[in-house]
Amino acid sequence: MLGAWHKPTGLDVAVLAPAAKTLMLCRVDPTSGAILSRLPMHETEGVWAIKGLDWEPGTFYGFCTDCNRGSLGAFSSRLILDPLARWVMTHHLHRYLAQTVLDLPPARTFIRSEMAPRLIYELHPKGFSKLNPAVNPTLRGSIEALAEASSIDYLRSLGVTTLCLMPISLHDDEPRLKQLGLSNYWGYNVLAWNAPHAPYLAAVRRLEPINAWEQGRLSLRHTIDMLHREGFEVILDVVYNHSAELDDEGPGYHFRLLDDQFYYRRDNQGTLENWSGCGNTLNFADQRSWQWLIQSLRQWVIEFGIDGFRFDLASSLLRSDSGDLPCAPSKGLWAAIQSDPILMHCLLIAEPWDLGPQGYRLGDFGPGVLEWNDRFRDGLRKFWITSSVPIAELADCLAGSSAVFQANKGSPAASINYLASHDGFSLWDLLCYSTRHNLLNAEGNRDGHPFEHAFNHGFEGLGDDLEIDALRRRKRSAMLCCLYASLGSLMIHSGDEWGRSQAGNNNAYCQDNELAWLRWQERDDQTLCLVRRLMSLRNQFASLLASQSWWKPPQGSFASRHSQDEQVVMQQVEAGWYRADGSVVSSDHWHDDSVRSFSLWLCMRQSLLVLINAQGQSIQFTLPGDAHMRWHVLIESSDPNSWEVGAGKTHRIVSANISLAAWSVVWLTPSLIS
C-alpha cells in the first residue's frame, strides 16, 4: 500500500519512484517547519518504503532526496509531498505538509433502493449552498450542507438520484491566479488525490489545522452516510489526467521531484505532452503507475463510501502503453479499473475525450460505463437555439444517440444526456449570450469555448425586453421537455433547473465568488416547477424512458393507418415518427430543413406521444392512432399552468387534433375517458 498507514506493528510509509537514487522520509515540526528527523527508505521494484515506525497518528511528514537534503532542522522549500497523503495541511514554509491519519472503518455498500430513471445532479460542493438562506449559516459553503434537511428536501423534489460532486480532493491555485488575486474554484488543479479539500468541510473551520484531520475525515464520511440513508448515490468527479505541477515552469510538489519521467508523458524532444490543456499529462505507460491510481479510487470507496466516479478527460486513461493512441477499453489501465474487485461495483462515468491524438472516444468505453454525451448536448442546442440542424438530429438525440451507443455498447442507456454542465455557458446564458464574456478571468477573453451553439435572440445579456425574454423562456422550456423525454441517464448542473446565470462567463473556473455561486434569491420558481413536473412524468413512464432500448432507428417507424391488423402491428413496434399532418416521417423528410415539426409515439406497456414544434408560429397537429382516440395532455412547455406537479388531473382531453404553440413541446398519453 502506497502512502502512510498506521498498523498494529507501527507506521508503514511507501511511495512509488522507480528512477530515484535515494529517498528519505522526513518527520516535520508543523509549527516551525523544521525537519526533526530523516530516515532512509528502501527500494523494491520502484517502491520506496519504510515500516514499523513508532510515530503517533497526526504526525507530519514528507520526503527528500540528496538534492534537497540540507542540514538537519534546516528549512527545505522542496520537501516532497506524498501524492497519496490522506490529509494535508497548508504551511507557510513548506506550502503543504502531509499528515498521517487513522483508518476509517470500511464503509457499507450502498445499493439504490429504486431503479427509477437516473437523474444526476452535478454540483460544486461550496457554491451549491454558500448563498442558500435555507441552510444553517454555520454549514453554508460546505459538503456537510448537502445532508441538511433543506438540501435533502430540495434534491428529492427534483427527483435527483445521484449527486456528482465536482472535485473535493485537495487542489492548488495556479501561480498566475494567485498573482491576480483569483483562485481555482472548480478544483481540477489537484494536488493530493486522497486528501479532502479541508476548506469544504465545516467540521474543521473552528479547529486548529494541526488537529483537524480526525474531525474532518469523520464529518465527510458521516455526510455521505446520511446521503445514503436518504437514498442518494454519491459520486466524485476525479482528475487523473494531469496534476497541479502544470508545465515545466510550474511548481514542484511531488511527481516532478520524485520521478518526472515516470509520472509524466513527454514527446521525443523531451517536452511535456499537454493533452489535458493544463500543462502536463500523467503517464500510465508503465503498469506500476496503475497502482497509485487504483489505490486512490479504492480508498474513496472503502473509507468514505463513494459510489462511483466521473473521470475528467477519461480518454487519457486509455493511453496506458508507450504509444500515443488510446487502446481498447478491454485492455490496459481502464480494464484494470473495471476488473478491480472493489471498483467493479462502482458507477463509472467517462468524459470521453481529451486533447491528445484520436482523443474523442464517445461510445468507446465499454459495457457498463456511462458517458457524457456531447453529441446530445450540441444536437439539442443546434436544433432549438440556432435552428441549424434538421429533425433527424433531434430524433437521434431523443434516442440517446443510438447511432453511437447502440452500435458500440448495445444500448443507448449508457448515454448521459445533458444541456449544460459546469464547463461552458449555463443553460439560461446559452439563450442570452452569443459570445463568451470572460474578461474577469484576466485572459483577454481568450479562454473558454469560443463557439457553443448559443444565440442571444436579439441583444447580448439579460434585459427587460418582454418579447425576447418570452422567446428565450419558450426555447428553454422546450429543450427541457426534450431532455426529459430522451433515452439514457439525465444530468442537470445545479441551478440550471431555475435559470442561473454567470453573466455570459463560460469558463468560471477561477470565479470563487457570487458570479459562480448559486444565487438562490434569483431563483425562477416557475421553471423549477417545470423541471419537477418533468421528472415526475419521467418516473411515471419509466418503462419507456428508463428502458435499455426504446426504438429502432427512425427509418423503422410504423405506419399511421388505423385498420385492426395494423393496430396489432403498432403494439409490437416500439416507436413511431410522424409529421404534423399525421403522415409517417419519410426518408426525404428527415433531412429537409423546412420540416421543423414532428411527433414521436412510444408504445409498449405504456404509451407516450411527444409533439415538437420548432418554428416561430403555432401549428395544427393531427394525432396518430384511431380517429376516435382521446388523448390526455400531460404537459405543455408553453403553458406554465400545466407545470404544477399533479396538475395532470385537470389537464384537457383532446381527440384527433391539437394546436401547438410556437417553439413548444407537448406530452400526451391515451386517455381512459372515452
Coordinates of C-alpha atoms in Angstrom, one line a residue, residues 82-585:
D82 CA 3.2 12.4 -0.6
P83 CA 0.8 12.3 -3.6
L84 CA -1.4 9.8 -1.8
A85 CA -1.5 11.6 1.6
R86 CA -4.9 11.3 3.2
W87 CA -4.8 14.6 4.9
V88 CA -2.7 17.7 4.0
M89 CA -2.3 21.0 5.9
T90 CA -1.3 24.2 4.3
H91 CA 2.0 25.6 5.7
H92 CA 3.6 28.9 5.2
L93 CA 7.1 27.5 4.7
H94 CA 6.6 24.1 3.1
R95 CA 3.4 25.1 1.3
Y96 CA 1.8 21.8 2.1
L97 CA 2.5 19.1 4.8
A98 CA 1.1 15.6 4.7
Q99 CA -0.2 14.2 7.9
T100 CA -0.7 10.6 9.0
V101 CA -4.2 9.5 9.9
L102 CA -6.1 6.6 11.4
D103 CA -8.1 4.4 9.0
L104 CA -11.9 4.9 9.0
P105 CA -13.9 1.7 9.4
P106 CA -14.8 0.1 6.0
A107 CA -18.0 1.8 4.6
R108 CA -21.1 -0.2 3.9
T109 CA -22.1 -0.8 0.4
F110 CA -24.9 1.4 -0.8
I111 CA -27.5 -0.1 -3.2
R112 CA -30.1 2.1 -4.8
S113 CA -33.4 1.1 -3.5
E114 CA -35.3 2.1 -6.6
M115 CA -34.1 1.6 -10.1
A116 CA -36.0 4.6 -11.3
P117 CA -34.6 6.7 -14.2
R118 CA -31.3 8.1 -13.0
L119 CA -31.0 11.9 -12.6
I120 CA -27.5 13.1 -11.9
Y121 CA -27.2 16.4 -10.3
E122 CA -23.7 18.0 -10.8
L123 CA -22.9 20.5 -8.1
H124 CA -20.0 22.4 -6.7
P125 CA -19.5 21.4 -3.0
K126 CA -19.1 25.1 -2.0
G127 CA -21.1 27.0 -4.5
F128 CA -24.3 25.0 -4.1
S129 CA -25.0 26.2 -0.5
K130 CA -22.8 29.2 0.0
L131 CA -25.7 31.7 -0.5
N132 CA -28.6 29.4 0.3
P133 CA -30.7 31.1 3.1
A134 CA -32.4 27.8 3.9
V135 CA -29.1 26.2 5.0
N136 CA -27.7 26.6 8.6
P137 CA -25.3 29.6 8.4
T138 CA -22.5 27.5 10.0
L139 CA -22.7 24.9 7.2
R140 CA -23.1 27.2 4.2
G141 CA -20.4 26.5 1.5
S142 CA -19.6 23.1 2.9
I143 CA -20.0 19.5 1.9
E144 CA -21.9 18.9 5.1
A145 CA -24.6 21.3 3.9
L146 CA -25.7 18.6 1.4
A147 CA -27.1 16.5 4.2
E148 CA -29.1 19.4 5.7
A149 CA -32.9 18.7 5.8
S150 CA -33.5 21.7 3.4
S151 CA -31.0 20.4 0.9
I152 CA -32.4 16.8 1.1
D153 CA -35.9 18.1 0.6
Y154 CA -34.9 20.2 -2.4
L155 CA -32.9 17.5 -4.1
R156 CA -35.7 15.0 -3.6
S157 CA -38.2 17.4 -5.0
L158 CA -36.2 17.5 -8.2
G159 CA -36.2 13.7 -8.4
V160 CA -32.4 13.5 -8.1
T161 CA -31.0 10.0 -7.7
T162 CA -27.3 10.7 -7.9
L163 CA -25.1 13.6 -6.6
C164 CA -22.0 14.2 -8.7
L165 CA -19.6 16.4 -6.6
M166 CA -17.1 18.4 -8.5
P167 CA -13.5 17.7 -7.2
I168 CA -13.2 17.5 -3.5
S169 CA -9.6 16.4 -3.4
L170 CA -7.1 19.0 -2.2
H171 CA -6.3 21.3 -5.0
D172 CA -3.9 24.3 -5.5
D173 CA -4.3 27.7 -7.1
E174 CA -2.2 28.2 -10.2
P175 CA 0.6 30.8 -9.7
R176 CA -0.9 33.1 -12.3
L177 CA -4.2 33.1 -10.5
K178 CA -2.5 33.9 -7.2
Q179 CA -0.8 36.9 -8.7
L180 CA -4.2 38.1 -9.9
G181 CA -5.9 37.6 -6.6
L182 CA -8.0 34.8 -8.1
S183 CA -8.3 31.1 -7.1
N184 CA -9.1 27.8 -8.8
Y185 CA -12.8 27.5 -7.9
W186 CA -13.6 24.3 -9.9
G187 CA -10.9 22.3 -8.2
Y188 CA -9.4 20.4 -11.2
N189 CA -5.9 21.5 -10.3
V190 CA -5.4 18.5 -8.0
L191 CA -2.5 18.4 -5.6
A192 CA -3.3 15.3 -3.4
W193 CA -5.8 12.8 -4.8
N194 CA -7.0 11.3 -1.5
A195 CA -6.8 14.3 0.9
P196 CA -10.2 16.0 1.2
H197 CA -10.1 19.8 0.4
A198 CA -10.3 21.0 4.0
P199 CA -12.0 24.4 3.2
Y200 CA -15.0 22.5 2.0
L201 CA -15.6 20.9 5.5
A202 CA -17.5 22.8 8.1
A203 CA -16.2 20.5 10.8
V204 CA -12.7 21.9 10.6
R205 CA -13.5 25.6 10.4
R206 CA -13.1 26.3 14.1
L207 CA -10.3 23.7 14.8
E208 CA -6.6 24.3 14.8
P209 CA -5.3 23.0 11.5
I210 CA -2.9 20.7 13.3
N211 CA -5.8 18.8 14.9
A212 CA -8.4 19.0 12.2
W213 CA -7.7 15.7 10.4
E214 CA -9.8 13.4 12.5
Q215 CA -13.0 15.5 12.7
G216 CA -12.6 16.5 9.0
R217 CA -12.5 12.9 7.8
L218 CA -15.2 11.7 10.1
S219 CA -17.5 14.5 9.0
L220 CA -17.1 13.7 5.3
R221 CA -17.8 10.1 6.0
H222 CA -20.9 11.0 8.1
T223 CA -22.3 13.3 5.4
I224 CA -22.0 10.5 2.8
D225 CA -23.6 8.0 5.2
M226 CA -26.5 10.4 5.7
L227 CA -27.0 11.0 2.0
H228 CA -27.1 7.2 1.5
R229 CA -29.7 6.9 4.2
E230 CA -31.8 9.4 2.2
G231 CA -31.4 7.2 -0.9
F232 CA -28.9 9.2 -2.9
E233 CA -25.9 7.9 -4.7
V234 CA -22.7 10.0 -4.2
I235 CA -20.1 10.1 -7.0
L236 CA -16.9 12.1 -7.3
D237 CA -15.5 14.0 -10.2
V238 CA -11.9 12.8 -10.3
V239 CA -8.9 14.1 -12.2
Y240 CA -6.2 11.6 -13.2
N241 CA -5.2 13.2 -16.4
H242 CA -2.9 15.9 -15.1
S243 CA -1.6 17.4 -11.8
A244 CA -1.2 20.8 -10.2
E245 CA 2.5 20.8 -11.2
L246 CA 1.5 22.3 -14.5
D247 CA 4.2 22.8 -17.2
D248 CA 8.0 22.8 -16.8
E249 CA 7.8 26.3 -15.3
G250 CA 5.2 25.2 -12.8
P251 CA 5.6 24.4 -9.1
G252 CA 7.2 21.1 -8.0
Y253 CA 5.2 19.3 -5.3
H254 CA 5.6 15.5 -5.7
F255 CA 5.7 13.7 -9.1
R256 CA 8.2 16.2 -10.6
L257 CA 10.6 15.8 -7.6
L258 CA 10.1 12.1 -7.2
D259 CA 10.4 10.8 -10.8
D260 CA 9.4 13.2 -13.5
Q261 CA 10.0 10.8 -16.4
F262 CA 7.9 8.1 -14.8
Y263 CA 4.9 10.2 -13.9
Y264 CA 4.6 12.5 -16.9
R265 CA 4.3 11.9 -20.7
R266 CA 7.0 13.7 -22.8
D267 CA 7.5 13.7 -26.5
N268 CA 10.6 12.7 -28.4
Q269 CA 12.1 16.1 -27.8
G270 CA 11.6 15.8 -24.0
T271 CA 8.7 18.4 -24.0
L272 CA 5.8 17.7 -21.7
E273 CA 2.7 16.5 -23.5
N274 CA -0.2 18.8 -22.8
W275 CA -3.2 16.6 -23.8
S276 CA -5.1 18.0 -20.8
G277 CA -4.8 21.6 -21.7
C278 CA -3.4 22.3 -18.2
G279 CA 0.4 21.9 -18.8
N280 CA 1.0 18.2 -18.3
T281 CA -0.4 14.8 -18.9
L282 CA 0.0 11.9 -16.5
N283 CA 1.8 8.9 -17.8
F284 CA 0.3 5.4 -17.4
A285 CA 2.5 3.6 -19.9
D286 CA 4.2 1.6 -17.1
Q287 CA 1.9 -0.8 -15.3
R288 CA 3.5 0.1 -12.0
S289 CA 1.8 3.5 -12.3
W290 CA -1.6 1.9 -12.3
Q291 CA -1.2 1.0 -8.7
W292 CA -1.4 4.5 -7.3
L293 CA -4.5 5.4 -9.3
I294 CA -6.4 2.3 -8.5
Q295 CA -5.5 2.5 -4.8
S296 CA -6.6 6.1 -4.8
L297 CA -10.0 5.2 -6.2
R298 CA -10.4 2.3 -3.8
Q299 CA -9.7 4.5 -0.7
W300 CA -12.6 6.8 -1.6
V301 CA -14.8 3.8 -1.8
I302 CA -13.6 1.9 1.2
E303 CA -13.1 4.7 3.7
F304 CA -15.9 7.2 2.6
G305 CA -18.4 5.0 0.9
I306 CA -18.2 6.8 -2.5
D307 CA -20.5 5.0 -5.0
G308 CA -18.7 5.9 -8.2
F309 CA -16.6 8.3 -10.2
R310 CA -16.8 10.7 -13.1
F311 CA -13.4 10.7 -14.9
D312 CA -12.3 14.0 -16.2
L313 CA -10.8 13.7 -19.7
A314 CA -11.1 10.0 -19.4
S315 CA -9.5 9.3 -22.8
S316 CA -6.2 9.9 -21.1
L317 CA -6.7 6.7 -19.1
L318 CA -6.9 4.7 -22.4
R319 CA -3.4 5.8 -23.2
S320 CA -1.8 3.2 -21.0
D321 CA 1.1 2.0 -23.2
S322 CA 4.1 3.6 -24.8
G323 CA 2.1 4.7 -27.8
D324 CA 0.2 7.9 -28.2
L325 CA -3.1 6.4 -29.4
P326 CA -5.8 5.2 -27.0
C327 CA -6.1 1.5 -26.6
A328 CA -9.3 -0.6 -26.4
P329 CA -11.2 -0.3 -23.0
S330 CA -10.8 -4.1 -22.7
K331 CA -7.1 -3.6 -22.3
G332 CA -4.7 -1.7 -20.1
L333 CA -5.5 0.6 -17.2
W334 CA -9.2 1.0 -18.0
A335 CA -9.7 -2.7 -18.0
A336 CA -7.8 -3.0 -14.7
I337 CA -10.1 -0.4 -13.1
Q338 CA -13.2 -2.2 -14.3
S339 CA -11.9 -5.6 -13.1
D340 CA -10.8 -4.5 -9.7
P341 CA -12.9 -6.3 -7.0
I342 CA -13.8 -3.1 -5.3
L343 CA -14.2 -0.8 -8.3
M344 CA -16.1 -3.2 -10.4
H345 CA -19.2 -2.5 -8.3
C346 CA -18.9 1.3 -8.7
L347 CA -20.8 3.6 -11.1
L348 CA -18.2 4.7 -13.7
I349 CA -18.8 7.7 -15.9
A350 CA -16.4 8.8 -18.6
E351 CA -15.9 12.2 -20.1
P352 CA -15.0 10.5 -23.4
W353 CA -12.4 12.9 -24.8
D354 CA -9.0 14.6 -24.2
L355 CA -6.8 16.8 -26.4
G356 CA -4.4 14.0 -27.5
P357 CA -4.3 12.1 -30.8
Q358 CA -7.7 10.5 -31.6
G359 CA -8.9 11.7 -28.2
Y360 CA -12.6 11.9 -29.0
R361 CA -13.9 8.4 -27.9
L362 CA -17.7 8.8 -27.4
G363 CA -19.2 5.3 -27.1
D364 CA -15.8 3.6 -26.8
F365 CA -15.6 3.0 -23.0
G366 CA -17.1 -0.5 -23.0
P367 CA -20.2 -2.0 -21.4
G368 CA -21.4 -0.8 -18.0
V369 CA -19.8 2.6 -18.3
L370 CA -21.9 5.7 -18.7
E371 CA -20.6 8.5 -20.9
W372 CA -21.1 12.3 -21.1
N373 CA -22.9 12.7 -24.4
D374 CA -21.8 16.0 -26.1
R375 CA -23.5 14.8 -29.3
F376 CA -26.8 15.1 -27.4
R377 CA -25.9 18.4 -25.9
D378 CA -24.8 20.0 -29.1
G379 CA -27.7 18.4 -31.1
L380 CA -30.4 19.9 -28.9
R381 CA -28.6 23.3 -28.9
K382 CA -28.3 23.4 -32.6
F383 CA -31.9 22.3 -33.2
W384 CA -33.6 24.7 -30.7
I385 CA -31.2 27.6 -30.3
T386 CA -29.6 28.1 -33.7
S387 CA -32.0 26.1 -35.9
S388 CA -29.0 24.8 -37.8
V389 CA -29.8 21.0 -38.0
P390 CA -32.8 19.0 -39.3
I391 CA -35.2 16.9 -37.3
A392 CA -33.1 13.8 -37.9
E393 CA -30.5 15.1 -35.5
L394 CA -33.1 15.9 -32.8
A395 CA -34.6 12.4 -33.3
D396 CA -31.1 10.9 -32.8
C397 CA -30.8 12.9 -29.5
L398 CA -34.1 11.7 -28.2
A399 CA -33.0 8.1 -29.0
G400 CA -29.9 8.7 -26.7
S401 CA -27.6 8.9 -29.8
S402 CA -28.5 5.4 -30.7
A403 CA -26.3 5.7 -33.8
V404 CA -23.3 5.7 -31.5
F405 CA -24.3 3.9 -28.3
Q406 CA -26.5 1.1 -29.8
A407 CA -23.7 0.2 -32.2
N408 CA -20.8 0.4 -29.7
K409 CA -22.4 -0.6 -26.4
G410 CA -25.5 -2.5 -27.4
S411 CA -27.8 0.1 -25.7
P412 CA -28.3 3.9 -25.7
A413 CA -28.9 3.6 -21.9
A414 CA -25.2 4.4 -21.5
S415 CA -25.7 7.9 -22.7
I416 CA -25.7 10.7 -20.1
N417 CA -27.9 13.4 -21.7
Y418 CA -27.4 17.0 -20.6
L419 CA -27.9 20.5 -21.9
A420 CA -25.2 22.3 -19.9
S421 CA -22.5 21.4 -17.3
H422 CA -20.0 23.3 -15.1
D423 CA -17.8 23.8 -18.2
G424 CA -19.4 26.3 -20.6
F425 CA -22.4 28.6 -20.6
S426 CA -25.2 27.9 -18.1
L427 CA -28.5 26.8 -19.7
W428 CA -30.0 30.2 -19.4
D429 CA -26.9 32.0 -20.7
L430 CA -27.0 29.9 -23.9
L431 CA -30.1 31.7 -24.8
C432 CA -29.0 35.2 -23.6
Y433 CA -25.5 35.4 -25.0
S434 CA -24.0 34.7 -28.4
T435 CA -20.4 35.1 -27.3
R436 CA -18.4 34.5 -24.2
H437 CA -17.8 37.3 -21.6
N438 CA -14.8 36.1 -19.7
L439 CA -12.9 39.3 -19.1
L440 CA -13.0 38.8 -15.3
N441 CA -10.7 35.7 -15.8
A442 CA -7.9 38.1 -16.9
E443 CA -7.0 36.2 -20.1
G444 CA -8.2 38.8 -22.6
N445 CA -11.5 36.9 -23.2
R446 CA -9.5 34.2 -25.0
D447 CA -10.3 31.4 -22.6
G448 CA -13.4 29.1 -22.6
H449 CA -15.1 27.6 -25.6
P450 CA -15.2 30.1 -28.5
F451 CA -18.4 28.6 -30.0
E452 CA -21.2 26.9 -28.0
H453 CA -24.2 27.0 -30.4
A454 CA -25.5 29.8 -28.3
F455 CA -27.7 32.8 -29.5
N456 CA -28.8 35.9 -27.7
H457 CA -32.1 36.3 -29.7
G458 CA -31.7 40.0 -30.1
F459 CA -29.3 41.5 -27.7
E460 CA -26.4 40.4 -25.5
G461 CA -27.2 39.6 -21.9
L462 CA -30.2 39.9 -19.6
G463 CA -32.7 42.7 -20.1
D464 CA -36.3 44.0 -19.9
D465 CA -37.5 43.2 -23.4
L466 CA -40.5 41.1 -22.6
E467 CA -40.9 39.7 -26.1
I468 CA -37.3 38.4 -26.3
D469 CA -37.4 37.2 -22.7
A470 CA -40.6 35.2 -23.5
L471 CA -38.9 33.7 -26.6
R472 CA -35.9 32.6 -24.6
R473 CA -38.1 31.1 -21.9
R474 CA -40.1 29.2 -24.5
K475 CA -37.0 27.7 -26.1
R476 CA -35.5 26.7 -22.7
S477 CA -38.8 25.0 -21.7
A478 CA -38.9 23.1 -24.9
M479 CA -35.3 22.0 -24.5
L480 CA -36.0 20.7 -21.0
C481 CA -39.0 18.8 -22.3
C482 CA -36.9 17.1 -24.9
L483 CA -34.2 16.4 -22.3
Y484 CA -36.6 14.6 -20.0
A485 CA -38.1 12.7 -22.9
S486 CA -34.8 11.2 -24.0
L487 CA -33.4 7.7 -23.6
G488 CA -30.5 7.4 -21.3
S489 CA -29.5 8.9 -17.9
L490 CA -30.0 12.6 -17.4
M491 CA -27.8 15.2 -15.9
I492 CA -28.6 18.7 -14.7
H493 CA -26.0 21.2 -13.5
S494 CA -27.0 22.8 -10.2
G495 CA -29.0 26.0 -10.7
D496 CA -29.9 25.3 -14.3
E497 CA -33.2 24.0 -13.0
W498 CA -34.2 27.5 -12.1
G499 CA -32.3 29.7 -14.5
R500 CA -28.9 30.5 -13.0
S501 CA -26.7 33.0 -15.0
Q502 CA -23.0 33.6 -14.9
A503 CA -23.3 36.9 -16.9
G504 CA -22.0 35.2 -20.0
N505 CA -18.9 33.8 -18.4
N506 CA -18.5 30.3 -19.9
N507 CA -15.3 29.4 -18.1
A508 CA -15.9 30.4 -14.5
Y509 CA -13.1 28.1 -13.2
C510 CA -11.4 31.0 -11.3
Q511 CA -14.5 32.8 -10.1
D512 CA -14.9 31.8 -6.4
N513 CA -17.5 34.4 -5.8
E514 CA -21.1 35.3 -6.3
L515 CA -20.8 35.1 -10.1
A516 CA -20.3 31.3 -9.9
W517 CA -22.1 30.5 -6.6
L518 CA -25.8 29.7 -6.8
R519 CA -27.7 33.0 -6.1
W520 CA -30.8 31.4 -4.6
Q521 CA -32.5 34.8 -4.3
E522 CA -32.7 34.9 -8.2
R523 CA -34.4 31.5 -8.4
D524 CA -37.1 31.2 -11.0
D525 CA -39.7 29.1 -9.3
Q526 CA -41.8 28.7 -12.4
T527 CA -39.0 26.9 -14.3
L528 CA -38.3 24.9 -11.1
C529 CA -41.9 23.7 -11.3
L530 CA -41.4 22.6 -14.9
V531 CA -38.4 20.5 -14.0
R532 CA -40.1 18.9 -11.1
R533 CA -43.1 18.1 -13.2
L534 CA -41.0 16.6 -16.0
M535 CA -39.1 14.3 -13.6
S536 CA -42.4 13.2 -12.1
L537 CA -43.6 12.3 -15.6
R538 CA -40.3 10.6 -16.4
N539 CA -40.8 8.4 -13.4
Q540 CA -44.4 7.7 -14.4
F541 CA -43.2 6.5 -17.8
A542 CA -40.2 4.7 -16.5
S543 CA -40.9 1.6 -18.6
L544 CA -40.3 3.7 -21.7
L545 CA -37.8 6.3 -20.6
A546 CA -35.5 4.1 -18.5
S547 CA -35.6 1.0 -20.7
Q548 CA -32.4 -0.5 -22.2
S549 CA -33.7 0.2 -25.7
W550 CA -36.6 2.3 -26.9
W551 CA -36.8 2.0 -30.5
K552 CA -35.5 1.1 -33.9
P553 CA -33.9 3.9 -35.9
P554 CA -36.3 6.5 -37.3
Q555 CA -36.5 4.7 -40.7
G556 CA -38.1 1.8 -38.9
S557 CA -41.1 3.8 -37.8
F558 CA -44.5 2.3 -38.1
A559 CA -47.3 3.4 -40.4
S560 CA -50.1 5.7 -39.5
R561 CA -53.0 3.6 -40.5
H562 CA -55.9 2.5 -38.5
S563 CA -57.1 -0.9 -39.6
Q564 CA -57.4 -3.6 -36.9
D565 CA -54.4 -5.6 -38.3
E566 CA -52.2 -2.5 -38.3
Q567 CA -53.2 -1.8 -34.7
V568 CA -51.7 -5.2 -33.7
V569 CA -48.5 -4.3 -35.6
M570 CA -48.4 -1.0 -33.8
Q571 CA -48.3 -2.7 -30.4
Q572 CA -45.2 -4.7 -31.5
V573 CA -43.2 -1.8 -32.6
E574 CA -41.5 0.4 -30.0
A575 CA -41.7 3.8 -31.6
G576 CA -43.3 5.8 -34.5
W577 CA -42.3 9.1 -36.0
Y578 CA -44.9 11.3 -37.6
R579 CA -45.2 14.7 -39.4
A580 CA -47.6 17.3 -38.1
D581 CA -50.2 16.2 -40.6
G582 CA -50.2 12.7 -39.2
S583 CA -48.2 11.1 -42.0
V584 CA -45.1 9.0 -41.3
V585 CA -41.8 10.8 -41.5

